[in-house]
mmCIF file of C-alpha atoms in Angstrom:
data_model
loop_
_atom_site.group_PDB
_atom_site.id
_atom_site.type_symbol
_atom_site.label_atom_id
_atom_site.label_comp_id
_atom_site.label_asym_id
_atom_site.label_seq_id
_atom_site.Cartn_x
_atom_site.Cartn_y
_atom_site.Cartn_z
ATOM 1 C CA UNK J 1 82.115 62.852 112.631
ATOM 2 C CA UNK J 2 83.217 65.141 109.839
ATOM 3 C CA UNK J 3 86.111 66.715 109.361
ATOM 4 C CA UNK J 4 85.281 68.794 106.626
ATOM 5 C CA UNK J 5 85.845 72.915 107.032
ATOM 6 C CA UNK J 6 83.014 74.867 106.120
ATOM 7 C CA UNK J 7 82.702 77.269 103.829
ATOM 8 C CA UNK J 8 83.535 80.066 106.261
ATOM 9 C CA UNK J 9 86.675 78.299 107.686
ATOM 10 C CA UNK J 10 88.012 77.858 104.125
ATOM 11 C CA UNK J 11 87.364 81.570 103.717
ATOM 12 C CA UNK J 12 89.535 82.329 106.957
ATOM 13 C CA UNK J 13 91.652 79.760 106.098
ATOM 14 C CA UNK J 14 92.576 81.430 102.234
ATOM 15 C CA UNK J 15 92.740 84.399 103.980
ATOM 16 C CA UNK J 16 95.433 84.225 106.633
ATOM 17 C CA UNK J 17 97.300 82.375 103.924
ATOM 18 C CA UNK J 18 97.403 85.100 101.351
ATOM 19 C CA UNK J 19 98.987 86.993 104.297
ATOM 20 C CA UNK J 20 101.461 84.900 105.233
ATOM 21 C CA UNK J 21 102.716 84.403 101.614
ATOM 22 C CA UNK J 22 102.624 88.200 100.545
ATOM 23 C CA UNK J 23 103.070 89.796 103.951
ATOM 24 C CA UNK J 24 105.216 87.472 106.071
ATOM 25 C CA UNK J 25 106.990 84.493 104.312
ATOM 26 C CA UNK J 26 109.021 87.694 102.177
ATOM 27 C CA UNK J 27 110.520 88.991 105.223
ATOM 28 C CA UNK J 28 110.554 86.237 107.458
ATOM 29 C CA UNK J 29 114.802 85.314 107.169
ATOM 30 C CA UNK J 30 115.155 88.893 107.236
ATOM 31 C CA UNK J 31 113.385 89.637 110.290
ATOM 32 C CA UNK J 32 115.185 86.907 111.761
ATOM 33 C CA UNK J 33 118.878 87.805 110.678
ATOM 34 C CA UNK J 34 118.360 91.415 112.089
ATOM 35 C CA UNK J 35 115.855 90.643 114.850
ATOM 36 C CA UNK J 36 113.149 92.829 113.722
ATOM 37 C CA UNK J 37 109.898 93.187 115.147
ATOM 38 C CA UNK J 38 107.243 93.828 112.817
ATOM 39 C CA UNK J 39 104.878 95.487 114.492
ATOM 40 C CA UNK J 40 103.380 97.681 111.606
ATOM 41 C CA UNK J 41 102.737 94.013 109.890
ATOM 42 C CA UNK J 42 101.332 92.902 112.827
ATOM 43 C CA UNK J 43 99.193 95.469 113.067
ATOM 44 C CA UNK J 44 98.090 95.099 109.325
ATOM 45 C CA UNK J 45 97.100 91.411 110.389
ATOM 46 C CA UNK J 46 94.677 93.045 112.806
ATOM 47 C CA UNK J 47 93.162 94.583 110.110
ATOM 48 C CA UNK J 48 91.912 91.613 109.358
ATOM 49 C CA UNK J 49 90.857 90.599 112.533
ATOM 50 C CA UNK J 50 93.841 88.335 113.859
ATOM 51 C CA UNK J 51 94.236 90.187 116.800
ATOM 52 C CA UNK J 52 91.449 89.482 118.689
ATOM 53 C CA UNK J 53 90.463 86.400 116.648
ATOM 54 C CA UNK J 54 88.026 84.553 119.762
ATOM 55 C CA UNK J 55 87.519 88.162 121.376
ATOM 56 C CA UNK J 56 83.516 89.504 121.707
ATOM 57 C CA UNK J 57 82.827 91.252 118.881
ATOM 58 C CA UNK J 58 81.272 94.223 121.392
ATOM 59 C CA UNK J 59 84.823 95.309 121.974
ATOM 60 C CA UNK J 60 85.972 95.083 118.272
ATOM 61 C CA UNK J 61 86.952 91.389 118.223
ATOM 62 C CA UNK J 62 86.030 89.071 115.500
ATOM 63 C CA UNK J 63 84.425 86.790 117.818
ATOM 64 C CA UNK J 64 85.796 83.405 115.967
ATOM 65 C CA UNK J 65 86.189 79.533 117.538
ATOM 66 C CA UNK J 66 89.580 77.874 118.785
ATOM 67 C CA UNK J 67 89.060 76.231 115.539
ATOM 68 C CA UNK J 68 88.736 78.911 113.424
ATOM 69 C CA UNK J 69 91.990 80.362 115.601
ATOM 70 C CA UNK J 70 93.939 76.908 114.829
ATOM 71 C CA UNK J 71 93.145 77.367 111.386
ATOM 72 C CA UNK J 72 94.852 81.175 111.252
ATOM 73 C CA UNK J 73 98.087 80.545 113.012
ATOM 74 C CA UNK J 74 98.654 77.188 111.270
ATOM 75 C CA UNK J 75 98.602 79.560 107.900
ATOM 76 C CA UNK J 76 100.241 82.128 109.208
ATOM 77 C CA UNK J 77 103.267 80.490 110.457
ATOM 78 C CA UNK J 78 103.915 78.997 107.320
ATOM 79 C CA UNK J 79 104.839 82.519 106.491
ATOM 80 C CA UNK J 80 106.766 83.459 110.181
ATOM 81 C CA UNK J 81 106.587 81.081 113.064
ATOM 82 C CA UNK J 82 107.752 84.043 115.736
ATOM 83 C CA UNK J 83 105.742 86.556 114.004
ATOM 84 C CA UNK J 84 102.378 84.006 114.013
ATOM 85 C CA UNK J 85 103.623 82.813 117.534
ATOM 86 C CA UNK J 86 103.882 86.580 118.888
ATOM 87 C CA UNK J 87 100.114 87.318 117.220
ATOM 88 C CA UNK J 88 98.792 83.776 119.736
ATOM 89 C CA UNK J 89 100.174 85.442 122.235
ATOM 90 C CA UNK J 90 98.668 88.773 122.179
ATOM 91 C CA UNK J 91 95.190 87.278 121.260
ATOM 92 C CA UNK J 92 95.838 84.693 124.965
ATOM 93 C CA UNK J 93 96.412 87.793 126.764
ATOM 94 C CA UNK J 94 93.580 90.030 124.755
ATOM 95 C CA UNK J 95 90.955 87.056 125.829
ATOM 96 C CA UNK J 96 91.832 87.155 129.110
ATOM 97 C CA UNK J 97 90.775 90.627 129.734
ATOM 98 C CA UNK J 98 87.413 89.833 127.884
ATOM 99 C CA UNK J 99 86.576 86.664 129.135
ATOM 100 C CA UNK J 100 87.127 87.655 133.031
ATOM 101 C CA UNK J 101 87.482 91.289 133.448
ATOM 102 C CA UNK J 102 84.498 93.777 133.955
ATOM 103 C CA UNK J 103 82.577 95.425 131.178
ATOM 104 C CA UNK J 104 84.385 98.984 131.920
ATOM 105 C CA UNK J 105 88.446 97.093 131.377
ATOM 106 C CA UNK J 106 86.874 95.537 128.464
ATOM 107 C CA UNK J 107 85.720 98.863 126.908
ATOM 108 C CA UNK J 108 88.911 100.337 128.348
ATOM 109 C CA UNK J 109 91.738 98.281 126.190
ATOM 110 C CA UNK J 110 89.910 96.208 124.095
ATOM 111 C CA UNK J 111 88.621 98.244 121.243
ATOM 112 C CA UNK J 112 92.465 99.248 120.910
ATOM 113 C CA UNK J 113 93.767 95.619 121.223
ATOM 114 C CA UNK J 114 91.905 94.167 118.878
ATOM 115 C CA UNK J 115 93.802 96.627 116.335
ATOM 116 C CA UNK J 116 97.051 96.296 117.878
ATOM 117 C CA UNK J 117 96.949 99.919 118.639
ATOM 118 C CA UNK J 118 98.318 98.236 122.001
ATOM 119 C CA UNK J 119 100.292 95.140 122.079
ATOM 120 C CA UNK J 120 99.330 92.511 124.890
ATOM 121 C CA UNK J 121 101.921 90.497 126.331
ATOM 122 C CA UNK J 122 101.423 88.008 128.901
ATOM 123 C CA UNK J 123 103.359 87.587 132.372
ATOM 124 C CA UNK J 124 103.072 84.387 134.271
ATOM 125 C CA UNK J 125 106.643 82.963 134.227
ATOM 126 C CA UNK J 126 109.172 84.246 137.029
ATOM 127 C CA UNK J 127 113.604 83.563 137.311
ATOM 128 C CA UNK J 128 113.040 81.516 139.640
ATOM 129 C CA UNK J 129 109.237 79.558 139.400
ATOM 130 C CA UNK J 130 108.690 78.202 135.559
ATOM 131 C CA UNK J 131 106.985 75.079 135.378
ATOM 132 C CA UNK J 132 106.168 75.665 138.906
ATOM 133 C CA UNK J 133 104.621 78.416 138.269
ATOM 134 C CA UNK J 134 102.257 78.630 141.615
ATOM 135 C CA UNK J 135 105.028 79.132 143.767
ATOM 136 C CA UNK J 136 105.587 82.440 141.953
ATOM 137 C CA UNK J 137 106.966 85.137 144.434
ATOM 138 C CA UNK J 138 105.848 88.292 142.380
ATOM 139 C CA UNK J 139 103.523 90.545 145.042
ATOM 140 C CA UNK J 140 100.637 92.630 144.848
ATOM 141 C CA UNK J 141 100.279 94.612 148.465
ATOM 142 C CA UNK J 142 96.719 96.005 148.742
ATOM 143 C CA UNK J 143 97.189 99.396 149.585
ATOM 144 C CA UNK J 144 94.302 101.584 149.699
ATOM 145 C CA UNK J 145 92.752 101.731 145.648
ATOM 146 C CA UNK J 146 96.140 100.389 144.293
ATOM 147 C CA UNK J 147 97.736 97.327 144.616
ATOM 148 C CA UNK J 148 101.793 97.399 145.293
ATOM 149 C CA UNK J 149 103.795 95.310 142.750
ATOM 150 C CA UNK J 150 106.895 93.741 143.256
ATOM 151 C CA UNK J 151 109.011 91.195 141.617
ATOM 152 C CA UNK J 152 109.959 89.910 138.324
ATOM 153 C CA UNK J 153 108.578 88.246 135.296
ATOM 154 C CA UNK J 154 111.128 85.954 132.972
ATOM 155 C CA UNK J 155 111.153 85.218 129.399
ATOM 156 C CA UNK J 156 108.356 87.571 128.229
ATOM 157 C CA UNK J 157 107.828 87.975 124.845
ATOM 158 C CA UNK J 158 107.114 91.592 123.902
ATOM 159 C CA UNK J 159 108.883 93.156 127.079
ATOM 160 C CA UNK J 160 109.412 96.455 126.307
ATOM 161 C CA UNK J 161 107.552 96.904 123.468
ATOM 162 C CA UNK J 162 104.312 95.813 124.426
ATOM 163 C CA UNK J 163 101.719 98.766 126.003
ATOM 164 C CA UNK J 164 100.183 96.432 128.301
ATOM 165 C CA UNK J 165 100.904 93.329 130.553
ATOM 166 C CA UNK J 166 98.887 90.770 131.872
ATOM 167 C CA UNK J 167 99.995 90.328 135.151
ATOM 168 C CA UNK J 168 99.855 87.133 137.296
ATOM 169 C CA UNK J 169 101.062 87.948 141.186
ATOM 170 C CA UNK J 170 100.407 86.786 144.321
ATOM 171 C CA UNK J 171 98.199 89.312 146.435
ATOM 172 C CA UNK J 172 97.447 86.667 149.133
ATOM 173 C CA UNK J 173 99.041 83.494 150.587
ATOM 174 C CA UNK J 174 100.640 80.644 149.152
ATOM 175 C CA UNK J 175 99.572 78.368 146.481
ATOM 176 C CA UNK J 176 97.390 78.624 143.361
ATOM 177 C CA UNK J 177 94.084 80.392 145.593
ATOM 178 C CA UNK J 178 96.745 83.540 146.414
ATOM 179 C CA UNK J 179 97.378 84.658 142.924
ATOM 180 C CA UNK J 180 95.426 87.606 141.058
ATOM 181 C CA UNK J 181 95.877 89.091 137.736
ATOM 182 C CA UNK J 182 96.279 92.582 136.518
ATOM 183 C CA UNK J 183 96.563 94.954 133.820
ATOM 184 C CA UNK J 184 99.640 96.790 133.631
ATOM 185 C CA UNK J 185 100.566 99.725 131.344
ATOM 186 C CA UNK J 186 103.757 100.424 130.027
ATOM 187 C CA UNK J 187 105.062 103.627 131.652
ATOM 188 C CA UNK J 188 103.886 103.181 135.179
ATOM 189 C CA UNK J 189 106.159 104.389 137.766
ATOM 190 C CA UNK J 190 108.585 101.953 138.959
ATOM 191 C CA UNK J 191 107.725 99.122 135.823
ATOM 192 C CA UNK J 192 111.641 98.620 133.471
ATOM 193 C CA UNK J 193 112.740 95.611 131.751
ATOM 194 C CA UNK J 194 116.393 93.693 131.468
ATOM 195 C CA UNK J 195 118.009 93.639 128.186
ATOM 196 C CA UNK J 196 116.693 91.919 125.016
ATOM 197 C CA UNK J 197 117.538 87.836 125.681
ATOM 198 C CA UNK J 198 119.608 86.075 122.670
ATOM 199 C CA UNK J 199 117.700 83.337 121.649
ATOM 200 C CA UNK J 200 117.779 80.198 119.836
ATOM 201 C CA UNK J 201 115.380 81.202 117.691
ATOM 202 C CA UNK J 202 112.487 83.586 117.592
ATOM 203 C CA UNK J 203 114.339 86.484 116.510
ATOM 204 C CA UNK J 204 111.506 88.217 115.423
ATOM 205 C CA UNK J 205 110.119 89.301 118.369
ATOM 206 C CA UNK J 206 112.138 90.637 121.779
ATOM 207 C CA UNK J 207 111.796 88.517 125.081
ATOM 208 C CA UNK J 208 113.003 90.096 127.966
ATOM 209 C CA UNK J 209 112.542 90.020 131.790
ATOM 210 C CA UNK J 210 109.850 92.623 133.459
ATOM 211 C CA UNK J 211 110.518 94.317 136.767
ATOM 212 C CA UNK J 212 108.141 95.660 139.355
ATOM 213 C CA UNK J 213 109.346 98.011 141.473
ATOM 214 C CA UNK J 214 106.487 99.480 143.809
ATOM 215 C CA UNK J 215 104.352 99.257 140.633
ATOM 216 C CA UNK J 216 100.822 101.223 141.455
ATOM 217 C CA UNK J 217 98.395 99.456 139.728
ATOM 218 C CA UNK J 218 94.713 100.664 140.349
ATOM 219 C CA UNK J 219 92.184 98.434 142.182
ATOM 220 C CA UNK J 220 89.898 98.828 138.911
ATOM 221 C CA UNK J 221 92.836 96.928 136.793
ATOM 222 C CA UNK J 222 92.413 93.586 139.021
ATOM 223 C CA UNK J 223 91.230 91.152 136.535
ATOM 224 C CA UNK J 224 87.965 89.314 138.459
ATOM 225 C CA UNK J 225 88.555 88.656 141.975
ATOM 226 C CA UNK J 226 91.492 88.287 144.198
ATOM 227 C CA UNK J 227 92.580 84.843 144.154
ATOM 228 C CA UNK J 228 91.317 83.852 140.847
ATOM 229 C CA UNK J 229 94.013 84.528 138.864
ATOM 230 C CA UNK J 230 95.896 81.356 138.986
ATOM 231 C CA UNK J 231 92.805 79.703 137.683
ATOM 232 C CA UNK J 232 92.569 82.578 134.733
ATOM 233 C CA UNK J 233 96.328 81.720 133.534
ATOM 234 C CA UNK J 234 95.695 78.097 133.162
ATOM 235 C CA UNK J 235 92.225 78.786 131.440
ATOM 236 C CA UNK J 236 94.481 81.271 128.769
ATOM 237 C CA UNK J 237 97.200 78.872 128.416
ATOM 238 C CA UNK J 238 94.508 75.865 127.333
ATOM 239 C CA UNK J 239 93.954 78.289 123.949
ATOM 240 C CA UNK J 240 97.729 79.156 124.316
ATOM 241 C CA UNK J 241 98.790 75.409 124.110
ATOM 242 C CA UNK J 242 96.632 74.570 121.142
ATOM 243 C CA UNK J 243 98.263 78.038 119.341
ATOM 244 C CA UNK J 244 101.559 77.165 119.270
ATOM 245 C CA UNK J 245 100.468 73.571 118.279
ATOM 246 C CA UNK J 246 99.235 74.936 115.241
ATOM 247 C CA UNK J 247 102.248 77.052 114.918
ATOM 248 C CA UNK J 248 103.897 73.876 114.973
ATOM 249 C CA UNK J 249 101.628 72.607 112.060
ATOM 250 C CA UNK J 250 102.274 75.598 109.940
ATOM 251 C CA UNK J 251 106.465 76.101 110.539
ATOM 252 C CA UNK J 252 106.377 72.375 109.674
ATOM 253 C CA UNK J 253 104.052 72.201 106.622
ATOM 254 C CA UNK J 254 106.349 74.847 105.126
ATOM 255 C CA UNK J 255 109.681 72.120 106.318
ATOM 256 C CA UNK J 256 108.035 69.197 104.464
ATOM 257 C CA UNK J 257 107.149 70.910 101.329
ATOM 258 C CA UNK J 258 110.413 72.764 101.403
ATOM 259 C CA UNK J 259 111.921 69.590 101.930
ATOM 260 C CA UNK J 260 110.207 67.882 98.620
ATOM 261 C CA UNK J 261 110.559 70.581 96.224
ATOM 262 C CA UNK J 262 114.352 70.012 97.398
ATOM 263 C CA UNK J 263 113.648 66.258 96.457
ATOM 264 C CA UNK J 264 112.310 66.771 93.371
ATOM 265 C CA UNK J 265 114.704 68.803 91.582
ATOM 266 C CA UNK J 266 118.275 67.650 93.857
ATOM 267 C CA UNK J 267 119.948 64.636 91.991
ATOM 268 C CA UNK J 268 122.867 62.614 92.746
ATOM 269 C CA UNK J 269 123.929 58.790 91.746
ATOM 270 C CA UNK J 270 122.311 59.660 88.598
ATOM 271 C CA UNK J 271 119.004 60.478 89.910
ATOM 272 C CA UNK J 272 116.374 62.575 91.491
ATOM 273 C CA UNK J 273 116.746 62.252 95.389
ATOM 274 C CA UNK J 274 112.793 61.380 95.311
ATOM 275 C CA UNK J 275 113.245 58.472 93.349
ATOM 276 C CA UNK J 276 115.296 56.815 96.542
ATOM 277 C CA UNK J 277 113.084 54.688 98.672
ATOM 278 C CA UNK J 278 114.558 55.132 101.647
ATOM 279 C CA UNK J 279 113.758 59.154 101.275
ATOM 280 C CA UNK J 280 110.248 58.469 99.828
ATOM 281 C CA UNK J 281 109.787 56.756 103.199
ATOM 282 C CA UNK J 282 111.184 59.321 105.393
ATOM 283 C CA UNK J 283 108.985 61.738 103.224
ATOM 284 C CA UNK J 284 106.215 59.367 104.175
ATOM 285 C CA UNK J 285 106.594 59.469 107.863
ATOM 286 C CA UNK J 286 106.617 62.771 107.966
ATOM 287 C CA UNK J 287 103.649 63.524 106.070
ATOM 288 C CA UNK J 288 101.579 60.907 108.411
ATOM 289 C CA UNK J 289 103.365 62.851 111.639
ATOM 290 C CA UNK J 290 101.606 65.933 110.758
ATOM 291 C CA UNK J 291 98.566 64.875 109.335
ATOM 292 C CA UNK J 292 98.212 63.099 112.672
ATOM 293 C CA UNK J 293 99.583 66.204 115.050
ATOM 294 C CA UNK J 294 96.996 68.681 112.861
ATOM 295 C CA UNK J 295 93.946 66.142 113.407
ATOM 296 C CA UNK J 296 94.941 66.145 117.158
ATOM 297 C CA UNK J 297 95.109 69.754 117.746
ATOM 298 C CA UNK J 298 91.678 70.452 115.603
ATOM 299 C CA UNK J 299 90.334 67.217 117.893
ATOM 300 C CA UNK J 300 91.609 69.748 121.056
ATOM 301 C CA UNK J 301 90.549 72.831 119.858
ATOM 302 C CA UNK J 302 87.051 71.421 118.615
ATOM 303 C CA UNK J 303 86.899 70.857 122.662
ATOM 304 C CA UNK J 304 87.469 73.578 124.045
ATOM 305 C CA UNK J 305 84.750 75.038 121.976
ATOM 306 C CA UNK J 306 82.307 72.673 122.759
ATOM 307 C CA UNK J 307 84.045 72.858 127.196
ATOM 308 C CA UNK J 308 84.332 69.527 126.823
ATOM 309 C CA UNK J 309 84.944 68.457 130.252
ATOM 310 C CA UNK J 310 88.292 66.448 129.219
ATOM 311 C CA UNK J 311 89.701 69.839 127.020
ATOM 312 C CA UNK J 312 92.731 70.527 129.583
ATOM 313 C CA UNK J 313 93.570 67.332 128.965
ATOM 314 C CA UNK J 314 93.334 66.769 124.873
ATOM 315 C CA UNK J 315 94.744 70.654 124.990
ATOM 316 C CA UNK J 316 97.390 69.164 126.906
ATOM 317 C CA UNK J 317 98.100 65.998 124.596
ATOM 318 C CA UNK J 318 97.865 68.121 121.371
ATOM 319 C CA UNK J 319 100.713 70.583 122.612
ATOM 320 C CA UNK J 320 102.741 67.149 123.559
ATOM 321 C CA UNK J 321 102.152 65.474 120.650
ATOM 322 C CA UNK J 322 102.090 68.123 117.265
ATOM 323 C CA UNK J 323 104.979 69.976 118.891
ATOM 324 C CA UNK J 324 107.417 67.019 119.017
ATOM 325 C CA UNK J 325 106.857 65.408 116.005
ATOM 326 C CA UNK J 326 106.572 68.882 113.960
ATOM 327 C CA UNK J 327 110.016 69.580 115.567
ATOM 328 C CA UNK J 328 111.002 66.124 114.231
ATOM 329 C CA UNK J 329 109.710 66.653 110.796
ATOM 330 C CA UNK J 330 111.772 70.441 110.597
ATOM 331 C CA UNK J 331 114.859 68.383 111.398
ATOM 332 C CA UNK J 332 114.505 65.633 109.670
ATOM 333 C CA UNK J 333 113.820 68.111 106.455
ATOM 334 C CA UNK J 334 117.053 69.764 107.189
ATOM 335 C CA UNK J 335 118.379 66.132 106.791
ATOM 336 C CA UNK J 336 117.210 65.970 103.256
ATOM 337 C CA UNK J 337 118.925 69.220 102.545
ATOM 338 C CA UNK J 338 122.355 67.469 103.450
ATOM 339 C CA UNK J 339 124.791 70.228 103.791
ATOM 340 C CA UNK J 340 122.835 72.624 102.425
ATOM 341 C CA UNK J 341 120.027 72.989 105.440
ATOM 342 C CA UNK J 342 122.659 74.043 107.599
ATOM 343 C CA UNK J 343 123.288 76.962 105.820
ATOM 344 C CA UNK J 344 121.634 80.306 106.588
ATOM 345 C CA UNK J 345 121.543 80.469 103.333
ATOM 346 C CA UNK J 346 118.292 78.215 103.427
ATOM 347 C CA UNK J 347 115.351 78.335 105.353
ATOM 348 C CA UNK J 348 115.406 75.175 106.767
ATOM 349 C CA UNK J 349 118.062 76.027 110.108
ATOM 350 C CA UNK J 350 115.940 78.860 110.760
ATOM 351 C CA UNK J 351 112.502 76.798 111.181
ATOM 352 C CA UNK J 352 114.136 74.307 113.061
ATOM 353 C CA UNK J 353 115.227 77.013 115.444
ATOM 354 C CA UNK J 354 111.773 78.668 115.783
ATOM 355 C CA UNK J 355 110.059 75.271 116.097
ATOM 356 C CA UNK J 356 112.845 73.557 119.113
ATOM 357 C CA UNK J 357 111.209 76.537 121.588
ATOM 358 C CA UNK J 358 107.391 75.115 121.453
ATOM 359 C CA UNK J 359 108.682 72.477 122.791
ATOM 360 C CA UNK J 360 109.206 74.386 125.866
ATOM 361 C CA UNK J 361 107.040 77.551 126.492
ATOM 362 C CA UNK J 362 102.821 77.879 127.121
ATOM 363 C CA UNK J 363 104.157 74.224 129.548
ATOM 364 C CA UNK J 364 107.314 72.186 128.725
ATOM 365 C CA UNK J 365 106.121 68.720 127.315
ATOM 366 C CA UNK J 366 107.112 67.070 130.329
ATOM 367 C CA UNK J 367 104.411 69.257 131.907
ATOM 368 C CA UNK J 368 101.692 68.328 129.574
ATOM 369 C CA UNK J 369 102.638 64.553 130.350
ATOM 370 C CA UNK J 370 102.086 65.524 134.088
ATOM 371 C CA UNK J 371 98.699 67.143 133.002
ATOM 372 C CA UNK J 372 97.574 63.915 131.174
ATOM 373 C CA UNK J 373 98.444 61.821 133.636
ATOM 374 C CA UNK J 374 96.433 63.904 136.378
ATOM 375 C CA UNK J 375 93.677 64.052 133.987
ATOM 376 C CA UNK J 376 93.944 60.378 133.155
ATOM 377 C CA UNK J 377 93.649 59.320 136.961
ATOM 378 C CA UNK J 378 91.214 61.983 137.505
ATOM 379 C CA UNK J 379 88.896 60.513 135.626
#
């Protein structure tokens, strides 16, 4: 078992971090203090090839692993957790399309999603059906070469901005088997969105509800067949769970370094904060929380590659895991700043903020614990 990068992966790797520290990390509390969306930095990151990082490389994707994707949005959120986070999000919704559409909605969006020339956003979530997300209510009414769409989608990052939506709704009867997915472009008749939400954190990018009002949607923007598209979402949100892990890993690298430069030059009772053994061991745990969280998520996303048949399930335990204790290690480095990381002022409130919301979306962690314990009994 080695867990060695290659060559390549270093290359990536080196890459998306000499973005995030000259293109991102720069802006990032300023972005968040005015709620900026970057999208002309975004779309310089898909110059490189983040935004369609495991698309075909047919359709202009770069045609990379779920490892080599871990590897990107762990450096790039050291930079900007929203900003990384919003970039995972596109690329869940980009793969869709590629992995289960047909060859003529591939050729139709791709090529311009995989430059960000259209932003993705993805729409599974309703008011009213979040963790149970199969009882979702949103319709799709055949009716003649369009299907009729009705309802709502909650908490969707990109709402408003974004050209194109990956749409989860129910076009037959209850349950899982009577959900489809489509492709829906901004600017169809009847499609509007409710004001910009005031989060927590993840100021960078707008979240916002999307409403369907006797949306046409043609029959040749069905993604697969009708009744798959339950099984699509939970496919996307395997790769989506293990990308905001390892925007976990990055938001929280950048917390514990932050937090020992902080060590290293703070002093009080006469001496450098680091030199207290009670810190060095908080410093300690930290370090071995996310060494352990990153060698879970690479474990997960190693899987997925390979279709392990237990992937759902280590996707499922990597989310748990990295994204509590990376949350843990942001706060406890705001600890270490005393005072000081409660300030604005310092960077340390504001990735504390980002990270708290992991927790929750792509499957609260009391979902994944459901998950493993299906999995687990399953077996």
């Amino acid at each position: 078992m080695d867990f060695s990068l290659t060559d390549d992966q270093r290359a990536i790797q080196e890459m998306a971090q000499a973005f995030a520290r000259d293109e991102l990390a720069p802006n990032a509390a300023k972005w968040d203090e005015e709620s900026h969306f970057p999208v002309d930095v975004l779309r310089q990151a898909a110059g490189l090839g983040f935004a369609g990082v495991y698309v075909q490389e047919d359709v202009g994707g770069s045609g990379l692993s779920r490892l080599d994707a871990s590897l990107i949005f762990e450096a790039l959120s050291y930079g900007c957790v929203p900003t990384a986070a919003y970039l995972t999000i596109h690329n869940m919704a980009s793969w869709m399309i590629d992995r289960f559409a047909g060859d003529e909605l591939r050729h139709k969006y791709l090529p311009r999603l995989t430059t960000m020339e259209l932003i993705a956003s993805y729409c599974l979530t309703e008011p009213g059906s979040g963790s149970d997300a199969a009882s979702m209510r949103t319709t799709a009414r055949l009716d003649g070469d369009h299907y009729v769409l009705n309802g709502s989608k909650a908490f969707i990052s990109g709402a408003g901005v974004s050209d194109i939506y990956v749409v989860m709704a129910r076009s037959g009867g209850d349950g899982p088997k009577g959900v489809s997915t489509f492709v829906v472009e901004k600017g169809m008749e009847g499609l509007s969105f409710g004001a910009n939400e005031k989060k927590m954190g993840w100021k960078s990018q707008p979240t916002a509800q999307v409403n369907f009002d006797n949306v046409r949607v043609p029959v040749e923007n069905r993604v697969g067949g009708e009744g798959e598209g339950f099984r699509f979402a939970m496919m996307g949100l395997d790769g989506g769970r293990l990308n905001i892990a390892s925007c976990s890993l990055g938001g929280a690298a950048f917390a514990l370094d932050t937090a020992k430069a902080y060590m290293e030059q703070r002093n009080q009772f006469g001496k450098p904060l680091k030199d207290f053994q009670a810190l060095q061991f908080k410093i300690a745990d930290m370090a071995t929380e996310l060494q352990a969280s990153q060698l879970m998520v690479r474990n997960a996303a190693s899987a997925l590659d390979k279709r392990d048949p237990h992937a759902t399930k280590l996707c499922a335990m990597a989310k748990r895991f990295a994204t509590d204790a990376c949350f843990d290690v942001a706060n406890n480095a705001l600890q270490l700043h005393g005072g000081y990381g409660y300030l604005s002022d310092y960077p340390m409130e504001r990735i504390v903020r980002d990270l708290r919301v992991h927790q929750i979306l792509e499957g609260t962690n009391e979902i994944m614990r459901v998950i493993i314990g299906r999995e687990m009994f399953r077996q």
